[in-house]
GROMACS .gro file of C-alpha atoms in nm:
model
  130
    1MET     CA    1   0.972  -1.758  -0.001
    2HIS     CA    2   1.343  -1.718   0.075
    3LEU     CA    3   1.434  -1.380   0.229
    4PHE     CA    4   1.622  -1.284  -0.090
    5GLY     CA    5   1.303  -1.327  -0.292
    6LEU     CA    6   1.097  -1.132  -0.042
    7ALA     CA    7   1.352  -0.849  -0.041
    8MET     CA    8   1.381  -0.825  -0.420
    9ALA     CA    9   1.005  -0.843  -0.467
   10ASP     CA   10   0.973  -0.550  -0.223
   11LEU     CA   11   1.258  -0.362  -0.401
   12ASP     CA   12   1.453  -0.380  -0.074
   13VAL     CA   13   1.789  -0.429  -0.239
   14ASP     CA   14   1.978  -0.328   0.077
   15THR     CA   15   1.840  -0.636   0.253
   16ALA     CA   16   1.901  -0.859  -0.050
   17VAL     CA   17   2.267  -0.753  -0.056
   18THR     CA   18   2.311  -0.848   0.312
   19LEU     CA   19   2.212  -1.204   0.217
   20LEU     CA   20   2.504  -1.238  -0.026
   21ALA     CA   21   2.826  -1.405   0.082
   22ALA     CA   22   3.133  -1.183   0.049
   23ASP     CA   23   3.262  -1.412  -0.229
   24VAL     CA   24   2.929  -1.458  -0.410
   25GLU     CA   25   2.944  -1.550  -0.778
   26PHE     CA   26   2.675  -1.403  -1.005
   27ARG     CA   27   2.614  -1.531  -1.357
   28SER     CA   28   2.406  -1.303  -1.575
   29PRO     CA   29   2.175  -1.401  -1.859
   30VAL     CA   30   2.341  -1.142  -2.084
   31VAL     CA   31   2.717  -1.162  -2.022
   32PHE     CA   32   2.945  -1.464  -2.022
   33THR     CA   33   3.195  -1.371  -1.753
   34PRO     CA   34   3.067  -1.414  -1.396
   35TYR     CA   35   3.073  -1.126  -1.148
   36ARG     CA   36   3.251  -1.216  -0.823
   37GLY     CA   37   3.211  -1.059  -0.483
   38ARG     CA   38   2.935  -0.871  -0.304
   39ASP     CA   39   3.075  -0.533  -0.412
   40ALA     CA   40   3.055  -0.633  -0.779
   41VAL     CA   41   2.708  -0.790  -0.755
   42ALA     CA   42   2.531  -0.524  -0.546
   43PRO     CA   43   2.517  -0.258  -0.824
   44LEU     CA   44   2.366  -0.517  -1.056
   45LEU     CA   45   2.087  -0.593  -0.810
   46TYR     CA   46   2.012  -0.222  -0.770
   47ALA     CA   47   2.001  -0.184  -1.148
   48VAL     CA   48   1.772  -0.483  -1.192
   49ALA     CA   49   1.534  -0.347  -0.928
   50ASP     CA   50   1.525  -0.019  -1.120
   51VAL     CA   51   1.495  -0.166  -1.471
   52LEU     CA   52   1.245  -0.450  -1.427
   53LYS     CA   53   0.885  -0.339  -1.386
   54ASP     CA   54   0.588  -0.534  -1.250
   55PHE     CA   55   0.839  -0.775  -1.096
   56ARG     CA   56   0.691  -1.068  -0.903
   57TYR     CA   57   0.798  -1.413  -0.799
   58THR     CA   58   0.550  -1.684  -0.891
   59ARG     CA   59   0.709  -1.994  -0.742
   60GLU     CA   60   0.990  -2.122  -0.524
   61ILE     CA   61   1.142  -2.463  -0.584
   62GLY     CA   62   1.391  -2.606  -0.337
   63SER     CA   63   1.622  -2.899  -0.284
   64PRO     CA   64   1.555  -3.133   0.009
   65ASP     CA   65   1.851  -2.991   0.203
   66GLY     CA   66   1.729  -2.633   0.144
   67ARG     CA   67   2.065  -2.514   0.007
   68ASP     CA   68   1.957  -2.490  -0.358
   69LEU     CA   69   1.660  -2.276  -0.455
   70ALA     CA   70   1.495  -2.169  -0.777
   71LEU     CA   71   1.285  -1.852  -0.757
   72VAL     CA   72   1.068  -1.822  -1.068
   73PHE     CA   73   0.966  -1.470  -1.166
   74GLN     CA   74   0.776  -1.262  -1.419
   75ALA     CA   75   0.846  -0.899  -1.504
   76ARG     CA   76   0.858  -0.645  -1.783
   77ALA     CA   77   1.174  -0.510  -1.944
   78GLY     CA   78   1.068  -0.210  -2.149
   79ASP     CA   79   0.765  -0.331  -2.343
   80LYS     CA   80   0.866  -0.699  -2.330
   81GLN     CA   81   0.717  -0.948  -2.086
   82ILE     CA   82   0.980  -1.183  -1.949
   83GLU     CA   83   0.989  -1.496  -1.743
   84GLY     CA   84   1.295  -1.599  -1.553
   85CYS     CA   85   1.446  -1.780  -1.264
   86ASP     CA   86   1.696  -1.685  -0.996
   87PHE     CA   87   1.895  -1.992  -0.897
   88LEU     CA   88   2.048  -1.960  -0.550
   89HIS     CA   89   2.298  -2.175  -0.366
   90LEU     CA   90   2.346  -2.118   0.006
   91ASP     CA   91   2.677  -2.167   0.183
   92ASP     CA   92   2.717  -2.334   0.524
   93SER     CA   93   2.617  -2.013   0.702
   94GLY     CA   94   2.303  -1.965   0.491
   95LEU     CA   95   2.438  -1.682   0.276
   96ILE     CA   96   2.403  -1.687  -0.102
   97ASP     CA   97   2.737  -1.789  -0.250
   98GLU     CA   98   2.606  -1.853  -0.600
   99LEU     CA   99   2.335  -1.670  -0.792
  100PHE     CA  100   2.260  -1.718  -1.156
  101VAL     CA  101   1.971  -1.594  -1.362
  102MET     CA  102   1.799  -1.732  -1.669
  103VAL     CA  103   1.548  -1.529  -1.870
  104ARG     CA  104   1.320  -1.600  -2.164
  105PRO     CA  105   1.217  -1.525  -2.438
  106MET     CA  106   1.515  -1.403  -2.640
  107SER     CA  107   1.338  -1.075  -2.718
  108GLY     CA  108   1.304  -1.022  -2.341
  109VAL     CA  109   1.673  -1.097  -2.287
  110HIS     CA  110   1.759  -0.833  -2.548
  111ALA     CA  111   1.521  -0.580  -2.389
  112LEU     CA  112   1.672  -0.649  -2.046
  113ALA     CA  113   2.028  -0.614  -2.179
  114GLU     CA  114   1.944  -0.285  -2.351
  115ALA     CA  115   1.774  -0.144  -2.041
  116MET     CA  116   2.063  -0.243  -1.815
  117LYS     CA  117   2.317  -0.093  -2.057
  118ALA     CA  118   2.119   0.231  -2.072
  119ARG     CA  119   2.102   0.247  -1.693
  120PHE     CA  120   2.476   0.192  -1.650
  121ASP     CA  121   2.560   0.434  -1.933
  122ALA     CA  122   2.346   0.699  -1.761
  123ALA     CA  123   2.515   0.633  -1.427
  124ILE     CA  124   2.858   0.671  -1.586
  125SER     CA  125   2.764   0.994  -1.763
  126ASP     CA  126   2.622   1.133  -1.435
  127ARG     CA  127   2.967   1.085  -1.279
  128GLN     CA  128   3.151   1.267  -1.560
  129PRO     CA  129   3.280   1.616  -1.472
  130THR     CA  130   3.100   1.898  -1.647
   0.00000   0.00000   0.00000
């Protein structure tokens, strides 16, 4: 398993973030516009690690040159079981310069989107002055 998969499966987001290129592009299953840059993507990885429960990778599929990988996973978002895949592309130095995620079924995508929104809304409200 690629180090990114091992790190995310162990909820070691700090390590996963170090594997991202500074100019990484992340495409989410729930928003159209890509996120660009390690600083933009890191909070999303922390949120995913917090929101998805019973997360586990079940398979790794790779290209012959080893620069394109598909990491198939299963998890739970709220009470919905989901299946998904993290698609990685590695740059010349071996860092992830492209990461996009696909998730199924649609009810799982909705549950994931709602859980992520709730987590970010809570984080924003925690930063509001009282």
